XYZ file of C-alpha atoms in Angstrom:
472
model
C 118.047 -42.852 19.319
C 118.352 -39.537 17.487
C 118.536 -41.351 14.160
C 115.471 -43.448 14.984
C 113.499 -40.377 16.043
C 114.516 -38.547 12.887
C 113.429 -41.528 10.792
C 110.061 -41.699 12.559
C 109.496 -37.980 12.038
C 110.497 -38.253 8.382
C 108.111 -41.159 7.792
C 105.314 -39.388 9.656
C 105.940 -36.209 7.678
C 105.943 -38.068 4.374
C 102.672 -39.790 5.249
C 101.119 -36.477 6.291
C 102.181 -34.859 3.023
C 100.923 -37.834 1.018
C 97.564 -37.744 2.786
C 97.164 -33.992 2.277
C 98.164 -34.272 -1.385
C 95.573 -36.999 -1.888
C 92.936 -34.999 -0.004
C 93.709 -31.879 -2.044
C 93.375 -33.746 -5.336
C 90.254 -35.623 -4.234
C 88.382 -32.680 -2.756
C 89.401 -29.683 -4.863
C 86.710 -28.631 -7.306
C 89.105 -27.049 -9.779
C 92.416 -28.318 -11.235
C 93.955 -24.947 -10.366
C 93.094 -25.363 -6.702
C 94.445 -28.909 -6.582
C 97.669 -27.938 -8.365
C 98.259 -24.957 -6.081
C 97.944 -27.104 -2.969
C 100.112 -29.935 -4.323
C 102.940 -27.532 -5.200
C 102.704 -25.865 -1.791
C 102.582 -29.168 0.114
C 105.527 -30.726 -1.715
C 107.751 -27.642 -1.771
C 107.079 -26.473 1.816
C 105.652 -29.418 3.763
C 106.224 -27.981 7.248
C 104.133 -24.964 6.306
C 101.911 -26.645 3.756
C 100.452 -29.438 5.907
C 99.234 -27.175 8.765
C 97.968 -24.644 6.222
C 96.014 -27.323 4.357
C 94.448 -28.670 7.548
C 93.226 -25.174 8.412
C 92.568 -23.654 4.987
C 92.275 -26.509 2.523
C 89.091 -28.231 3.615
C 86.442 -27.842 0.934
C 83.287 -28.462 2.948
C 81.910 -27.077 6.160
C 81.816 -29.839 8.744
C 78.335 -31.172 9.479
C 76.585 -28.127 8.000
C 73.992 -30.061 6.046
C 73.697 -32.785 8.685
C 72.863 -30.167 11.301
C 70.281 -28.609 9.020
C 68.593 -31.935 8.295
C 68.194 -32.470 12.028
C 66.073 -29.329 12.254
C 62.632 -28.737 10.806
C 62.419 -27.877 7.133
C 61.762 -24.182 7.547
C 61.398 -23.682 3.836
C 58.346 -25.957 3.761
C 56.684 -23.808 6.414
C 56.385 -20.957 3.960
C 53.564 -21.166 1.469
C 55.966 -20.788 -1.418
C 53.784 -22.533 -3.955
C 50.905 -20.166 -3.253
C 53.120 -17.142 -3.727
C 55.183 -18.513 -6.618
C 55.116 -16.059 -9.466
C 54.632 -16.894 -13.128
C 58.078 -16.961 -14.689
C 58.461 -14.906 -17.874
C 58.829 -17.255 -20.836
C 61.995 -15.612 -22.159
C 63.697 -15.975 -18.762
C 62.137 -19.221 -17.553
C 65.201 -21.445 -18.003
C 67.519 -18.913 -16.392
C 65.236 -18.399 -13.406
C 64.702 -22.145 -13.018
C 68.480 -22.597 -12.934
C 68.831 -19.918 -10.253
C 66.062 -21.601 -8.248
C 67.913 -24.911 -8.368
C 71.236 -23.305 -7.470
C 69.817 -21.556 -4.410
C 67.068 -24.012 -3.533
C 64.401 -21.293 -3.284
C 61.662 -20.320 -5.770
C 60.997 -17.032 -7.491
C 57.876 -15.604 -5.892
C 55.524 -12.759 -6.695
C 54.101 -10.382 -4.136
C 57.359 -8.567 -3.358
C 58.347 -4.933 -3.171
C 62.063 -4.287 -3.684
C 63.745 -0.920 -3.154
C 67.335 0.087 -3.886
C 69.222 1.678 -0.999
C 72.262 3.538 -2.278
C 75.091 4.076 0.227
C 75.215 3.792 3.992
C 73.098 6.722 5.111
C 69.991 5.565 3.273
C 70.606 1.935 4.219
C 70.950 2.336 7.967
C 68.239 4.993 8.215
C 65.875 2.451 6.655
C 67.119 -0.438 8.810
C 66.791 1.507 12.065
C 63.317 2.766 11.144
C 62.058 -0.758 10.444
C 63.663 -2.132 13.622
C 61.803 0.573 15.542
C 58.535 -0.733 14.074
C 59.218 -4.397 14.947
C 56.394 -6.240 16.707
C 57.652 -9.824 17.054
C 61.214 -10.452 15.913
C 64.419 -8.886 14.627
C 67.175 -11.022 13.068
C 70.514 -9.286 12.425
C 73.518 -10.836 10.691
C 76.686 -9.047 9.567
C 80.195 -10.081 8.624
C 81.695 -7.026 10.344
C 80.312 -5.152 13.328
C 82.362 -2.388 14.920
C 81.950 -0.705 18.278
C 81.923 2.793 16.798
C 79.282 5.402 16.125
C 77.238 3.257 13.735
C 77.714 0.106 15.797
C 76.453 1.837 18.930
C 73.575 3.429 17.017
C 72.399 0.038 15.787
C 72.804 -1.377 19.291
C 70.604 1.396 20.695
C 67.768 0.466 18.341
C 68.134 -3.260 19.068
C 68.121 -2.679 22.829
C 65.006 -0.515 22.485
C 63.279 -3.249 20.465
C 64.125 -5.856 23.095
C 62.731 -3.558 25.798
C 59.393 -3.571 23.938
C 59.281 -7.363 24.146
C 60.556 -8.056 20.628
C 62.743 -11.168 20.252
C 66.053 -9.850 18.925
C 68.886 -12.040 17.637
C 72.298 -10.875 16.430
C 74.869 -13.070 14.688
C 78.268 -11.935 13.427
C 81.315 -13.577 11.888
C 84.179 -14.279 14.279
C 86.927 -13.301 11.844
C 85.242 -10.305 10.253
C 84.275 -8.957 13.692
C 87.409 -10.059 15.549
C 88.003 -6.503 16.806
C 84.509 -6.189 18.262
C 84.903 -5.894 22.052
C 82.934 -8.227 24.272
C 81.409 -5.184 25.958
C 79.349 -4.465 22.816
C 77.776 -7.928 22.893
C 77.466 -7.904 26.692
C 75.362 -4.751 26.586
C 72.922 -6.423 24.194
C 72.792 -9.646 26.187
C 72.052 -7.691 29.355
C 69.080 -6.166 27.512
C 67.733 -9.589 26.530
C 69.194 -9.792 23.010
C 70.547 -13.183 21.901
C 74.049 -12.617 20.492
C 75.899 -15.376 18.650
C 79.476 -15.650 17.418
C 79.573 -19.068 15.703
C 83.328 -19.395 16.215
C 82.796 -19.277 19.986
C 79.577 -21.232 20.228
C 80.851 -24.182 18.224
C 84.024 -24.604 20.283
C 87.712 -25.012 19.405
C 87.146 -27.338 16.439
C 85.652 -24.412 14.541
C 89.151 -23.014 14.244
C 89.875 -25.772 11.727
C 87.204 -24.176 9.534
C 88.662 -20.674 9.712
C 88.781 -20.426 5.926
C 84.984 -20.706 5.682
C 83.377 -17.396 6.612
C 79.780 -16.229 6.854
C 79.839 -13.146 4.647
C 76.082 -12.522 4.728
C 74.767 -9.098 5.728
C 71.051 -9.277 6.438
C 68.397 -7.825 8.700
C 64.894 -9.338 8.902
C 62.018 -7.804 10.862
C 58.835 -9.767 11.654
C 59.566 -12.141 8.769
C 58.052 -9.576 6.424
C 60.718 -6.914 5.789
C 64.355 -7.703 5.035
C 67.570 -5.986 4.022
C 70.445 -7.551 2.062
C 73.518 -5.982 0.506
C 77.133 -4.987 0.793
C 77.112 -2.824 3.913
C 78.610 -3.951 7.188
C 78.242 -2.089 10.481
C 81.011 0.479 10.848
C 81.596 4.186 10.398
C 83.571 3.614 7.197
C 80.341 2.366 5.572
C 78.946 5.862 6.122
C 81.966 7.399 4.385
C 83.528 8.588 7.655
C 86.944 6.923 7.234
C 89.382 9.325 5.501
C 91.382 6.354 4.178
C 88.480 5.419 1.894
C 86.425 8.600 1.636
C 83.014 8.003 0.153
C 81.961 4.393 0.605
C 80.017 3.361 -2.488
C 77.764 0.472 -1.583
C 74.277 -0.861 -2.247
C 71.619 -2.641 -0.199
C 68.048 -3.612 -1.024
C 64.927 -3.498 1.128
C 62.472 -6.327 0.432
C 58.885 -6.636 1.605
C 56.975 -9.828 0.914
C 57.688 -13.557 0.555
C 61.403 -13.157 -0.206
C 61.820 -11.625 3.252
C 60.660 -14.993 4.584
C 63.285 -16.748 2.460
C 65.971 -14.508 3.936
C 64.708 -15.249 7.437
C 64.822 -18.997 6.716
C 68.475 -18.764 5.672
C 69.222 -16.804 8.851
C 67.535 -19.581 10.842
C 69.596 -22.166 8.954
C 72.837 -20.381 9.872
C 71.705 -19.919 13.468
C 70.784 -23.575 13.850
C 74.083 -24.813 12.468
C 76.053 -22.493 14.750
C 74.064 -23.082 17.934
C 71.916 -26.232 17.402
C 68.920 -24.074 18.352
C 65.896 -24.421 16.087
C 63.975 -21.215 15.425
C 61.020 -22.992 13.844
C 58.608 -22.086 16.626
C 60.222 -18.773 17.559
C 59.903 -16.773 14.352
C 56.899 -15.614 12.297
C 56.689 -17.536 9.032
C 53.636 -15.989 7.368
C 55.291 -13.394 5.166
C 52.810 -10.787 3.966
C 52.290 -9.916 0.340
C 53.102 -6.526 -1.085
C 50.492 -3.798 -1.148
C 49.542 -4.433 -4.769
C 50.095 -8.118 -5.641
C 48.983 -7.581 -9.238
C 51.963 -5.301 -9.880
C 54.372 -6.729 -7.317
C 57.872 -7.827 -8.145
C 59.085 -11.333 -9.004
C 62.174 -12.138 -6.936
C 64.121 -14.877 -5.159
C 66.964 -15.221 -2.720
C 69.924 -17.235 -4.022
C 71.999 -18.307 -0.995
C 75.345 -19.963 -1.703
C 78.110 -21.457 0.395
C 80.643 -24.222 1.015
C 77.920 -26.386 2.550
C 76.299 -26.809 -0.877
C 76.861 -29.997 -2.910
C 77.715 -27.941 -6.016
C 79.827 -24.834 -6.652
C 76.743 -22.695 -6.168
C 78.546 -19.346 -5.977
C 80.409 -19.763 -9.247
C 77.355 -21.285 -10.950
C 75.219 -18.320 -9.899
C 77.544 -15.859 -11.657
C 77.965 -18.225 -14.624
C 74.194 -18.464 -15.060
C 73.758 -14.696 -14.975
C 76.588 -14.049 -17.438
C 75.500 -16.672 -19.960
C 71.879 -15.481 -19.768
C 72.769 -12.072 -21.202
C 71.417 -11.289 -24.657
C 72.559 -7.669 -24.869
C 74.607 -6.799 -21.790
C 76.017 -8.006 -18.504
C 77.278 -5.409 -16.012
C 78.868 -6.524 -12.748
C 80.086 -4.339 -9.885
C 82.405 -5.972 -7.360
C 85.214 -4.803 -5.076
C 87.353 -7.797 -6.089
C 87.992 -9.643 -9.344
C 89.629 -13.062 -9.046
C 87.586 -15.306 -11.390
C 87.855 -19.039 -11.927
C 88.198 -20.597 -15.378
C 84.443 -21.083 -15.801
C 83.714 -17.406 -15.154
C 86.586 -16.418 -17.447
C 85.085 -18.551 -20.215
C 81.598 -17.154 -19.648
C 82.849 -13.555 -19.838
C 84.876 -14.289 -22.971
C 81.944 -16.032 -24.638
C 79.589 -13.145 -23.868
C 82.048 -10.564 -25.175
C 82.797 -12.523 -28.360
C 79.052 -12.785 -28.992
C 78.827 -8.995 -28.983
C 77.355 -8.481 -25.517
C 78.166 -5.300 -23.612
C 80.323 -6.835 -20.873
C 81.482 -4.435 -18.154
C 83.188 -5.051 -14.831
C 83.212 -2.161 -12.340
C 85.978 -2.295 -9.714
C 87.382 0.110 -7.110
C 90.480 2.209 -7.677
C 91.178 2.342 -3.927
C 92.949 -0.699 -2.480
C 91.728 -2.331 0.722
C 93.135 -5.871 0.290
C 96.374 -5.835 -1.659
C 96.744 -9.474 -2.745
C 93.370 -9.765 -4.560
C 93.947 -6.329 -6.111
C 97.342 -7.500 -7.345
C 96.032 -10.815 -8.694
C 93.301 -9.080 -10.695
C 95.917 -7.451 -12.954
C 96.847 -10.887 -14.279
C 93.378 -11.312 -15.839
C 92.745 -7.955 -17.474
C 94.768 -8.315 -20.696
C 93.336 -11.706 -21.656
C 89.750 -10.584 -21.140
C 90.103 -7.134 -22.675
C 91.435 -8.743 -25.846
C 88.022 -10.387 -26.319
C 85.973 -7.249 -25.647
C 85.412 -7.305 -21.876
C 85.657 -3.765 -20.476
C 86.985 -2.897 -17.020
C 86.373 0.308 -15.092
C 87.886 1.690 -11.879
C 85.548 3.715 -9.666
C 87.288 6.960 -8.676
C 84.839 8.758 -6.356
C 85.700 6.845 -3.173
C 85.806 3.117 -2.445
C 83.429 0.842 -4.370
C 82.199 -2.108 -2.303
C 78.817 -2.944 -3.872
C 77.984 -6.375 -5.274
C 75.543 -5.857 -8.131
C 74.651 -7.726 -11.338
C 72.594 -6.350 -14.237
C 71.483 -8.657 -17.061
C 69.911 -6.906 -20.062
C 66.954 -4.752 -19.021
C 64.900 -7.213 -16.973
C 67.076 -9.068 -14.455
C 69.246 -7.674 -11.654
C 70.798 -8.862 -8.405
C 72.098 -7.172 -5.266
C 73.735 -8.883 -2.327
C 76.962 -9.941 -0.672
C 78.853 -12.068 -3.242
C 82.066 -10.759 -4.765
C 83.405 -11.809 -8.148
C 86.196 -13.910 -6.656
C 87.024 -17.446 -5.627
C 86.396 -16.760 -1.954
C 82.766 -15.883 -2.640
C 82.491 -18.705 -5.182
C 83.561 -21.497 -2.818
C 84.631 -20.398 0.668
C 82.054 -17.903 1.951
C 78.377 -18.147 2.771
C 76.719 -15.479 0.605
C 73.256 -14.174 -0.294
C 72.117 -12.496 -3.513
C 68.581 -11.274 -4.198
C 67.678 -11.715 -7.878
C 64.854 -9.550 -9.181
C 63.159 -10.292 -12.514
C 61.507 -6.948 -13.097
C 62.023 -4.272 -15.730
C 61.378 -1.328 -13.420
C 63.877 -2.534 -10.830
C 66.443 -3.320 -13.540
C 65.975 0.234 -14.825
C 66.755 1.591 -11.350
C 69.913 -0.522 -11.239
C 70.885 0.636 -14.726
C 70.606 4.295 -13.705
C 72.616 3.656 -10.557
C 75.423 1.846 -12.380
C 75.428 4.379 -15.219
C 76.078 7.103 -12.642
C 78.899 4.975 -11.237
C 80.470 4.542 -14.669
C 80.481 8.327 -15.086
C 82.611 8.467 -11.924
C 84.986 5.793 -13.255
C 87.981 5.495 -15.565
C 88.192 2.680 -18.089
C 91.241 0.454 -17.764
C 93.157 0.465 -21.020
C 96.803 -0.025 -20.017
C 98.330 -3.488 -20.379
C 100.188 -5.369 -17.672
C 103.459 -4.670 -19.460
C 102.835 -0.954 -18.923
C 102.435 -1.339 -15.152
C 105.262 -0.641 -12.674
C 107.874 -3.375 -12.434
C 106.725 -4.713 -9.065
C 103.172 -5.221 -10.406
C 104.422 -6.904 -13.600
C 106.439 -9.368 -11.539
C 104.129 -9.998 -8.594
C 100.734 -10.038 -10.336
C 101.200 -13.451 -12.040
C 102.553 -14.828 -8.751
C 99.523 -13.532 -6.854
C 97.297 -15.262 -9.406
C 98.730 -18.596 -8.252
C 96.916 -18.002 -4.961
C 93.607 -17.378 -6.740
C 91.894 -20.499 -5.298
C 92.310 -19.021 -1.804
C 91.650 -15.340 -2.554
């Protein structure tokens, strides 16, 4: 009997491994990802099979099906009426970004940089206080600390005025958020949604797909997008990190409506509740439409039929004629991004990558060392920010195109997270971003040492960490 049972288990295990190997090869979008899973599954099947079932799925279950069941919120907006004239020299690039994100570049926007947490949350709270109809809040991390309670106070006050307030947060990013924080808001009439809870136990099989978006939309007309989450460390109050260097943008105009539509898309998928009739969809134009800014939201995520996150970065990098500057807390590129950076550097572009010197997640930090030598040899320059922890996600292309949002320069943002980046095709805004990043470079040290010059444990473990790049 024991022999028979052992044989059955062995056959079952072999079939499970074979199925997972086939699924990994069939569904992985990169050879590196497929190879990493095959090696793991064959060498450690008892660990590899459960890990693949939880972490290896490449698409979010039913995301697009759920969205198709709802109304097409994007058609509600008068996007054609507000569509801006694309500059001839950037038309192909902007068209590509439109197709990647599914949303058009529109005129009639005002976009303002918000540097660091104090300016960001002062602006957010002030606009929430002015809300008349609706407030939509979405963050990856919300903490029940000073900033978390401050934001809650403003949301409760808005709900007391009769404003419809909705809050959505990621179940993994906000796993330490106590239920009491959400209960207080619910008692005040605020709708609070944790997708991991609302979608039931099967959502645990999608734990590797996270909603990394950080947005606030008020009345469908004013929106905020960027790198800040809700926690005291984002105000620079955590001594482990010191100053928290981050960037948000405030947008007024049609792009705010695009951001609200993506919020509604996420809300509908998580709860099956359509917000079509519950939110204002007539986004107002900026004060001076003749001089207003051309912009678009580029949302990306594992529910897309293409590798939208990686393609977004690839498009920006290959569009550069003179320079491409990227600030990101993590650097774990795929082969396409590596090739794009190398090509830009070999063509004489000013290619700079700004990273933090402070470590918050060790494995991605370790893996990044395995890429530096190869890219520096072609002319790509790397800098470590030294005046605190750098967490901003910013792209600057030449002197007329810039982006701020939530996407990191790593495989997780490329393929596993839902992200949002606001692209702005405007010389004045690009100039503001240039000044901001130039100040950051002054506070940074350029990386010039090779991997062979690093401590022994980094020399040994960095190439090994790179093997996990498809999951980092």
